[in-house]
Coordinates of C-alpha atoms in Angstrom, one line a residue:
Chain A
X163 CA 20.4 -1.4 7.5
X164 CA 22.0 -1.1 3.9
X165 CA 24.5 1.7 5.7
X166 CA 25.7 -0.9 7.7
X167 CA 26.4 -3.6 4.7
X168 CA 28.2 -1.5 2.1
X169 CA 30.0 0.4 5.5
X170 CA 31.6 -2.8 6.7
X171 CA 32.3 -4.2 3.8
X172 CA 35.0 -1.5 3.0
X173 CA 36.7 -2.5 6.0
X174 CA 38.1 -5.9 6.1
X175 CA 40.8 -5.6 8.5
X176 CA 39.6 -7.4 10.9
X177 CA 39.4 -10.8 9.1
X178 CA 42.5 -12.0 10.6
X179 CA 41.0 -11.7 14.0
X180 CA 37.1 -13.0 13.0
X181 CA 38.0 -15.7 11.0
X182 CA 40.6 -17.3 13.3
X183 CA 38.2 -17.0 16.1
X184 CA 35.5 -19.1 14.5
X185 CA 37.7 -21.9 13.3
X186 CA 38.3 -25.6 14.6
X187 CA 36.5 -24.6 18.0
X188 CA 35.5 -28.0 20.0
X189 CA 32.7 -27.2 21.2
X190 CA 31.5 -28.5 24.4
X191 CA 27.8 -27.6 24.4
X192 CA 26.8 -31.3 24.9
X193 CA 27.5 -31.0 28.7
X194 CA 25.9 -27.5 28.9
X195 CA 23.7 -26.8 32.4
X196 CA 20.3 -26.2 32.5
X197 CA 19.8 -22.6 31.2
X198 CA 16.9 -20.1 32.1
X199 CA 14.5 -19.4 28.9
X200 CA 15.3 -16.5 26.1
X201 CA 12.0 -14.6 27.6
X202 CA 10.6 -14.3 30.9
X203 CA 7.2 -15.1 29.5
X204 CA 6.1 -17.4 26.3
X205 CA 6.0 -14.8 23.3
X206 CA 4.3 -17.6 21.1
X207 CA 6.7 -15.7 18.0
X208 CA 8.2 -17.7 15.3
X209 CA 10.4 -15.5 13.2
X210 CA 12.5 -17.5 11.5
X211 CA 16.3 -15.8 10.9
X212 CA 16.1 -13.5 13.6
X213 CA 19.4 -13.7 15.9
X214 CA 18.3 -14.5 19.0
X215 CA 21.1 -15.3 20.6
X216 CA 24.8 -14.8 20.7
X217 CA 27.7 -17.3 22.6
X218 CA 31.1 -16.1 23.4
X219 CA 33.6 -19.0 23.6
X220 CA 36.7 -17.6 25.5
X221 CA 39.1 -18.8 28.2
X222 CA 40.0 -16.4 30.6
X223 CA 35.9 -16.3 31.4
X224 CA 36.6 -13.6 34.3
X225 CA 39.1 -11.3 32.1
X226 CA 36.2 -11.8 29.6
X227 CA 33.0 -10.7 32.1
X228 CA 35.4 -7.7 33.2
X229 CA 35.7 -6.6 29.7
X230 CA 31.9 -6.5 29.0
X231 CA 31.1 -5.2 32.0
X232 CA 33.4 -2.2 31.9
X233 CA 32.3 -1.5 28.3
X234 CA 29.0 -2.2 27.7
X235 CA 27.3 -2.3 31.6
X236 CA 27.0 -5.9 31.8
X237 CA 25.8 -7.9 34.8
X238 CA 26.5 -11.6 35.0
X239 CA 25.2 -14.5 36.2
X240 CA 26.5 -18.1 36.5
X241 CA 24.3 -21.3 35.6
X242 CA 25.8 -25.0 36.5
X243 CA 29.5 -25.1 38.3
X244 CA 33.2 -26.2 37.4
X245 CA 33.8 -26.7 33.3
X246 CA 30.0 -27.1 33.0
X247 CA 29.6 -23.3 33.8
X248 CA 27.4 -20.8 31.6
X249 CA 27.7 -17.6 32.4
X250 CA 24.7 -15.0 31.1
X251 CA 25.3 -11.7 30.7
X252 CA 22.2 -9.2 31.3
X253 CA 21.4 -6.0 30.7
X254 CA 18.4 -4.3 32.5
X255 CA 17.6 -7.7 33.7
X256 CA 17.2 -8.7 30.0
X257 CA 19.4 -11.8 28.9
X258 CA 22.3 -10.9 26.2
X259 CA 24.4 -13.6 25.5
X260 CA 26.3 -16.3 27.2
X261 CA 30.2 -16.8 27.9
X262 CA 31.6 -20.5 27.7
X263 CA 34.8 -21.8 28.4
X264 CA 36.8 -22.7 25.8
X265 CA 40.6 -23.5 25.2
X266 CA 42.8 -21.3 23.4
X267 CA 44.2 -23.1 20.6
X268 CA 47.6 -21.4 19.4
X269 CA 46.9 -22.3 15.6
X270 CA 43.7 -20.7 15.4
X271 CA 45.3 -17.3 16.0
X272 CA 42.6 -15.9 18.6
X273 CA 41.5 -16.9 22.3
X274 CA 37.9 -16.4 22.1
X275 CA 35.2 -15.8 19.7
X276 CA 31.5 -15.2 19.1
X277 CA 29.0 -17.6 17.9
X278 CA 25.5 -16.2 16.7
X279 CA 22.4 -17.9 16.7
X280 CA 19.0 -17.6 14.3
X281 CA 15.8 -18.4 15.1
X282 CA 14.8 -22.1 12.8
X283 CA 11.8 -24.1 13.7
X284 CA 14.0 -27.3 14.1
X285 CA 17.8 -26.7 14.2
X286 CA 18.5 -30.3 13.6
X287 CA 16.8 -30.5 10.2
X288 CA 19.2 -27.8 8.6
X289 CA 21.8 -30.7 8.7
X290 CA 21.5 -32.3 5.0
X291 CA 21.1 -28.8 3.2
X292 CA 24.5 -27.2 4.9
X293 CA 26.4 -30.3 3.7
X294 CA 25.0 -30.2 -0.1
X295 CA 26.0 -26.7 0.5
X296 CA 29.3 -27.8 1.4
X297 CA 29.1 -27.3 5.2
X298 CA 28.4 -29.3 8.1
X299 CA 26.9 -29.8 11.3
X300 CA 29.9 -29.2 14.3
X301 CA 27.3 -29.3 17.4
X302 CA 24.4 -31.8 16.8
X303 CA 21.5 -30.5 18.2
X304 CA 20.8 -30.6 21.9
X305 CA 17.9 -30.1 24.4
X306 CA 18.3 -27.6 26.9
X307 CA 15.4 -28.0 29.2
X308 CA 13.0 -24.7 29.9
X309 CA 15.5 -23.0 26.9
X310 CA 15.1 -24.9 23.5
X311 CA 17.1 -26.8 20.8
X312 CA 20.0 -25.2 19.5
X313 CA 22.8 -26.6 17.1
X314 CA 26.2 -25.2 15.5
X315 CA 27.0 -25.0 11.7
X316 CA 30.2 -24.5 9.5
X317 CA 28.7 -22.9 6.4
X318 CA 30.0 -24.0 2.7
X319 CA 32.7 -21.0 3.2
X320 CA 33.6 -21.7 6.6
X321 CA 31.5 -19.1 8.3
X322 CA 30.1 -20.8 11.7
X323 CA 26.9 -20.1 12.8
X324 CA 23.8 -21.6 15.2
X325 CA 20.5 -21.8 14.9
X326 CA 17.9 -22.1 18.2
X327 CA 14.5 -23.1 18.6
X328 CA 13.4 -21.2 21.7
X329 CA 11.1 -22.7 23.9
X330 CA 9.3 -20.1 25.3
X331 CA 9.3 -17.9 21.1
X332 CA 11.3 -15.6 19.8
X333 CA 12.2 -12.8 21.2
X334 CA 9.7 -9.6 20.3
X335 CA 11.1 -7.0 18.0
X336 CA 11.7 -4.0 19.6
X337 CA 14.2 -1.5 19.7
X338 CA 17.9 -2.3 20.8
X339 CA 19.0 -0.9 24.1
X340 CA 22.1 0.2 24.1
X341 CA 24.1 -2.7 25.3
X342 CA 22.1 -5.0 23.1
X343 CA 22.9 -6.7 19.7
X344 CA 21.4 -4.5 17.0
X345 CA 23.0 -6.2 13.9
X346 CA 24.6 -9.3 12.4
X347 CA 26.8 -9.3 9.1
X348 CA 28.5 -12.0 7.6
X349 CA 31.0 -11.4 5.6
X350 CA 31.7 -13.8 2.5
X351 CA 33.9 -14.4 -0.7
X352 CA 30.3 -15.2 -2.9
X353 CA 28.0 -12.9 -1.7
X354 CA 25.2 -14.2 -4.1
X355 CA 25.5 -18.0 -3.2
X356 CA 25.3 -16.7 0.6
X357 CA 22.5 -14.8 0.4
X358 CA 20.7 -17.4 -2.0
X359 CA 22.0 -20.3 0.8
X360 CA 21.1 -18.6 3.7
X361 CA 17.6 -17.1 2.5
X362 CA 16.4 -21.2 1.3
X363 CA 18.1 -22.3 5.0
X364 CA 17.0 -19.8 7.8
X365 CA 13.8 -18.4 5.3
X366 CA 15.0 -15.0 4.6
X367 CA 13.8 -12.7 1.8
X368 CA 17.6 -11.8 0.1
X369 CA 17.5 -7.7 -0.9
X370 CA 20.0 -6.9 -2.8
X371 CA 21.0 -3.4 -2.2
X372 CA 20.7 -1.5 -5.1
X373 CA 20.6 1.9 -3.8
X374 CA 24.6 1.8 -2.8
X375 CA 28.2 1.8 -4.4
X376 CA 28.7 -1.8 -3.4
X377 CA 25.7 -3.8 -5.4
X378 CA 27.0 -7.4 -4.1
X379 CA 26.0 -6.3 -1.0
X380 CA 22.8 -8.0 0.5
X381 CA 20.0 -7.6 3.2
X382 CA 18.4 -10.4 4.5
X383 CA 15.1 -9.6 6.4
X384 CA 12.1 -11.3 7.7
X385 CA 9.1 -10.5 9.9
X386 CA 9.3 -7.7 7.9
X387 CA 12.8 -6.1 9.4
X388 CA 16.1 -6.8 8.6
X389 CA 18.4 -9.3 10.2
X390 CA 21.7 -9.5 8.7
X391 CA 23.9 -7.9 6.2
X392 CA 26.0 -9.8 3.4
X393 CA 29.3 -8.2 2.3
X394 CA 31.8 -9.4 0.3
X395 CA 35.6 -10.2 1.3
X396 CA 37.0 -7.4 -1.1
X397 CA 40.3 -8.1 -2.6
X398 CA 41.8 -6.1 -0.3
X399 CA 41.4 -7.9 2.7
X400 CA 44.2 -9.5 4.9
X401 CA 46.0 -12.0 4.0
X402 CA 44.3 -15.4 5.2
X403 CA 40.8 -13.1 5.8
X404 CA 37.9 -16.1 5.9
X405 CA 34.4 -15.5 6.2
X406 CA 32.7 -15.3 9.3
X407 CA 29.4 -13.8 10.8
X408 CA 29.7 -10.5 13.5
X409 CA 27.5 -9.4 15.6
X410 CA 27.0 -5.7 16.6
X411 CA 26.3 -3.9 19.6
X412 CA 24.3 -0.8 20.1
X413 CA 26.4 1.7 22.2
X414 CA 25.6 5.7 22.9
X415 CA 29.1 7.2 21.5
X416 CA 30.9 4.6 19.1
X417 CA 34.1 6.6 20.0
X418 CA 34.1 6.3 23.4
X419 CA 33.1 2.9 23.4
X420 CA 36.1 2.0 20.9
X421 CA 38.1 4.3 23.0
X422 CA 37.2 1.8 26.3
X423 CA 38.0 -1.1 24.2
X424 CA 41.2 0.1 23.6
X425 CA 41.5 0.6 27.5
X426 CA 40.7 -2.7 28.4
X427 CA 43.4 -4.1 26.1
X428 CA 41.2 -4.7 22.9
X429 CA 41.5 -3.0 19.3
X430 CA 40.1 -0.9 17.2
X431 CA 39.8 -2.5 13.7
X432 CA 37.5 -0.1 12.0
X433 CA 35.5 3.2 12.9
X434 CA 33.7 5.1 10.5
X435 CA 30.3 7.4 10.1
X436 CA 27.6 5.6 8.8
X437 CA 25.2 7.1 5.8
X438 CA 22.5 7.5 7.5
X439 CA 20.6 7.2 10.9
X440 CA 23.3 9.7 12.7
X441 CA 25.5 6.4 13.1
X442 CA 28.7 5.1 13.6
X443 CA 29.8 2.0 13.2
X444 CA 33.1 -0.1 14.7
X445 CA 34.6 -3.6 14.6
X446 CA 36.7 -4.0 17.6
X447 CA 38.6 -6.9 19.0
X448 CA 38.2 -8.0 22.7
X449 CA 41.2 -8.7 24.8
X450 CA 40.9 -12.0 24.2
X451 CA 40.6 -11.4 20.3
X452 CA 37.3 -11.9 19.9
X453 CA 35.9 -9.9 17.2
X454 CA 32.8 -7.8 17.4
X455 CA 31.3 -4.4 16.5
X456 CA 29.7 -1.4 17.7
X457 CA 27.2 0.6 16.4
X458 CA 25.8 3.9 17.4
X459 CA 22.0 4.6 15.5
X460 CA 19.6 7.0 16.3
X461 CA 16.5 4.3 16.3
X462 CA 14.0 6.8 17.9
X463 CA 14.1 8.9 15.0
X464 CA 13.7 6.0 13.0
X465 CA 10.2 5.0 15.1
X466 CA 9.2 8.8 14.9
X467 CA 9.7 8.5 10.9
X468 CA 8.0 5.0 10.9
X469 CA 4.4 4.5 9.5
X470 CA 4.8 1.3 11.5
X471 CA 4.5 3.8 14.7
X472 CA 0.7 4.2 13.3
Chain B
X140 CA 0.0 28.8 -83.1
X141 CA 3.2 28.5 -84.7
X142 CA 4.4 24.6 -85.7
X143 CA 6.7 25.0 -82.4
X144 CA 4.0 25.8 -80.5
X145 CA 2.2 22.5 -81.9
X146 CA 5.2 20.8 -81.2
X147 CA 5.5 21.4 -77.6
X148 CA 1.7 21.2 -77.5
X149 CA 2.0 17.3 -78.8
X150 CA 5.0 16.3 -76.6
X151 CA 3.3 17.6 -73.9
X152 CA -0.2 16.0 -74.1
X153 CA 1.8 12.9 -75.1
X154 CA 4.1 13.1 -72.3
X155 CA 0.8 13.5 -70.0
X156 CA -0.8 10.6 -71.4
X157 CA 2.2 8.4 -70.9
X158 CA 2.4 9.2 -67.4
X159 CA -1.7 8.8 -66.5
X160 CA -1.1 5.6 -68.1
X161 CA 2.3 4.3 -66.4
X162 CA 0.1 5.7 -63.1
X163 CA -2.6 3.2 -64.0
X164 CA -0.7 0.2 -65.1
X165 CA 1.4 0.7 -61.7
X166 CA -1.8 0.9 -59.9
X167 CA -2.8 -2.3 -61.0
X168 CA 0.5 -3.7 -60.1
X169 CA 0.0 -2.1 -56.7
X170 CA -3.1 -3.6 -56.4
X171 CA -2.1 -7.0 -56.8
X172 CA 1.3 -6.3 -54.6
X173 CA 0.1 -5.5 -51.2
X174 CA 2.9 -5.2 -49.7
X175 CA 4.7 -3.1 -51.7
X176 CA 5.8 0.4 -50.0
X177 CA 6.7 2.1 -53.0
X178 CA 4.9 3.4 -56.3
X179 CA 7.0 3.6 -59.6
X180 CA 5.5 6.8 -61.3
X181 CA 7.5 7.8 -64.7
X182 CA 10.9 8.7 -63.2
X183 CA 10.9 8.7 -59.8
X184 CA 9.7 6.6 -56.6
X185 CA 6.8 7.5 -54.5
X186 CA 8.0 6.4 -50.9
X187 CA 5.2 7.8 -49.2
X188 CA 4.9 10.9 -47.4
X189 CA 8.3 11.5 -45.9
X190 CA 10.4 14.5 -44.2
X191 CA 11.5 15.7 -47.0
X192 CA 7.8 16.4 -49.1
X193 CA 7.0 19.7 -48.9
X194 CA 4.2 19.1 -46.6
X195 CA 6.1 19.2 -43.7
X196 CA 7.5 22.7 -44.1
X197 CA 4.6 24.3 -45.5
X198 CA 6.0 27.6 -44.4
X199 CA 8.9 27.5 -46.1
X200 CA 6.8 26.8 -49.6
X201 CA 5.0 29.3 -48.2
X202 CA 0.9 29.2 -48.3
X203 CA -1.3 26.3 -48.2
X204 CA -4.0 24.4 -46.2
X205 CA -3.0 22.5 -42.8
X206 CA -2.2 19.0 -43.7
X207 CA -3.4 16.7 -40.6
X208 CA -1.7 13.0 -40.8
X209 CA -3.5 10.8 -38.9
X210 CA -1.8 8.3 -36.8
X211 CA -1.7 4.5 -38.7
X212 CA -4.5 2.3 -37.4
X213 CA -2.1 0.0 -36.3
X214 CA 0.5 1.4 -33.7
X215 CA 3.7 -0.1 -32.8
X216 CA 3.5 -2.3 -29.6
X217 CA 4.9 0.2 -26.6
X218 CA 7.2 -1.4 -24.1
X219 CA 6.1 -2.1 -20.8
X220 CA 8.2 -3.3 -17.8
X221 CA 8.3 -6.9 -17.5
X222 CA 5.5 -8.2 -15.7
X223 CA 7.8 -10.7 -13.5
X224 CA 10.1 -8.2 -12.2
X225 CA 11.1 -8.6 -8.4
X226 CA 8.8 -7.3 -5.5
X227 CA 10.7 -4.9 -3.1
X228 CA 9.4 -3.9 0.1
X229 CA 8.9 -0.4 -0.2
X230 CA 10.8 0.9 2.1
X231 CA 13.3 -1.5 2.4
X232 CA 12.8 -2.8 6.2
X233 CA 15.4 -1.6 8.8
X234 CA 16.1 -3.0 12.2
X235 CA 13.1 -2.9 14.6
X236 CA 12.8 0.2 15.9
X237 CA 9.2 0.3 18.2
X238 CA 10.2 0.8 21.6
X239 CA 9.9 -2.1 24.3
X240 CA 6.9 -2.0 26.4
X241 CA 7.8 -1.6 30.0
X242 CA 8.3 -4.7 32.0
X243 CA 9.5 -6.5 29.1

């Protein structure tokens, strides 16, 4: 994935909508229902740092479910009632991510945002090494019954992220569908410390990307794949940019898909080629301001190519 | 032989005998300094064989025998790549890309 690090690091534009959405968000997972497992079946997988989960925190929920749905095929379904609902969005009866109420808050300059979650063996242990590292814990970790343990970090830079312990494994690795999360980036002002705090944290081996233009850029990868990307807040990012994690979405046509967003009252922040795999890659903005991106890859080449195939 | 000739004959055997022996004192000298990468002889330095002896452009002096120089016994250490250097996954690992078995 080192297309997708030094790609999206050249394009910074959306910080003012990512980092106000991840900022000073209360979050209410303390009084969250009982949620149906990550897999159907136990998987009896540990792979520490994969993103096995995503949360969007918005307040209109329905304008929110409309939006997904339209772009990206979504089908919904509602756990617990009243405030206490979580809604999980599927795709080919496969579980995506989840949708939460939260309250707009004026100051933070976005409506909704996106919280991503890696795979740790105990989320709750994280706690003292994101604090020397100049974080700290904002959701203490809970137990969802039949689901896991998950818990919600601030890193040293202000980059929120969560970390689950799935009950039934982690998720298998196989090929994105389209309509399924396909990468995670965070972007940060010390690439170096990232990668070095994130790879002793979550376990990752931290490759830095020597091959491109851009050599602050970093993979992290375990299991043998990659997981994230590292890019660095360049200096020509917004005003008030912060760093923040992104996840991406696997879509058919990047164009028409940022086209969409556009139609259902999002924005376009970024749309490029990509270097390789026959990609494209955006960062778009949901109505609501939640920032996210798209990403077009043509992964069956990439199995045909693979000795891994053998 | 005229006294000329006699003359030059003298200076010359005299001139040769000065030189075997500076060659000998200076090989006792060299003897004793080991390390010593030059050799005083009458006038001039020996500095060892160099670019500039005539050896090394043979046809130029024109005839000859081929001179072979063999390599010293002891050979400048070579440099290596450090030992210690980072492992990389050859290729660098991409997002999973086996397809899902169906029903899963």
């Amino acid at each position: 994935m080192t297309f997708i690090v030094s790609t999206v690091s050249r394009f910074l534009a959306l910080f003012g909508l990512v980092m106000a959405a991840g900022t000073g968000s209360p979050l209410r997972a303390e009084t969250l229902p009982m949620l149906p497992p990550l897999n159907p079946e136990p998987t009896g997988l540990t792979i520490p740092g994969k993103f096995v989960w995503s949360d969007l925190f918005a307040e209109d929920i329905d304008g929110a479910k409309r939006f997904y749905s339209s772009l990206l095929g979504w089908t919904w379904r509602t756990f617990g009632s009243g405030v206490d609902e979580y809604h999980i969005a599927y795709t080919d009866d496969r579980p995506i991510a989840g949708l939460v109420y939260r309250e707009a808050r004026a100051e933070s300059g976005a409506e909704a945002g996106w919280i991503v979650y890696a795979s740790a063996a105990d989320p709750g242990a994280l706690e003292a090494r994101v604090a020397a590292a100049g974080g700290r814990m904002l959701v203490s970790p809970i137990e969802v019954p039949y689901r896991g343990t998950h818990a919600v970090y601030r890193d040293g830079e202000g980059a929120l992220f969560g970390v689950l312990h799935s009950s039934t494994g982690d998720p298998g690795d196989y090929r994105a569908e389209y309509g399924e999360w396909v990468w995670t980036h965070l972007f940060s002002r010390d690439v170096r410390a990232a990668a070095d705090f994130y790879s002793e944290l979550l376990g990752y081996e931290s490759l830095d990307i020597e091959t491109t233009a851009e050599p602050n850029d970093f993979v992290l990868a375990s299991g043998g794949h990659a997981r994230a990307g590292i890019g660095a807040i360049g200096p020509d990012a917004p005003e008030g940019a912060r760093p923040a994690w992104v996840g991406f979405l696997r879509v058919a046509n990047v164009d028409a898909a940022a086209g969409l967003v556009e139609e259902l009252g999002g924005s376009v922040l970024m749309l490029r080629d990509l270097n390789t795999f026959e990609g494209r890659v955006a960062v778009v903005a949901d109505a609501a301001g939640a920032t996210f991106g798209l990403i077009s890859l043509n992964l069956e080449a990439v199995w045909d190519n693979r000795e891994e195939r053998q | 032989m005229t006294a000329h000739g006699y003359r030059r004959l003298i200076l010359t055997l005299t001139g040769g005998l000065i030189v075997a022996f500076a060659g000998l004192s200076t090989g006792c000298d060299s003897n004793s300094s080991r390390s010593s990468t030059s050799v005083y002889a009458g006038s001039s330095y020996y500095r060892g064989p160099g670019y500039y002896d005539p050896w090394y452009h043979r046809p130029y002096y024109g005839g000859g025998n081929t001179v072979i120089v063999n390599p010293p016994e002891h050979r400048p250490p070579v440099s290596r790549p450090p030992v210690n250097r980072p492992v990389r996954p050859a290729p660098m690992p991409t997002v999973p890309a086996r397809p899902r078995p169906r029903g899963r």
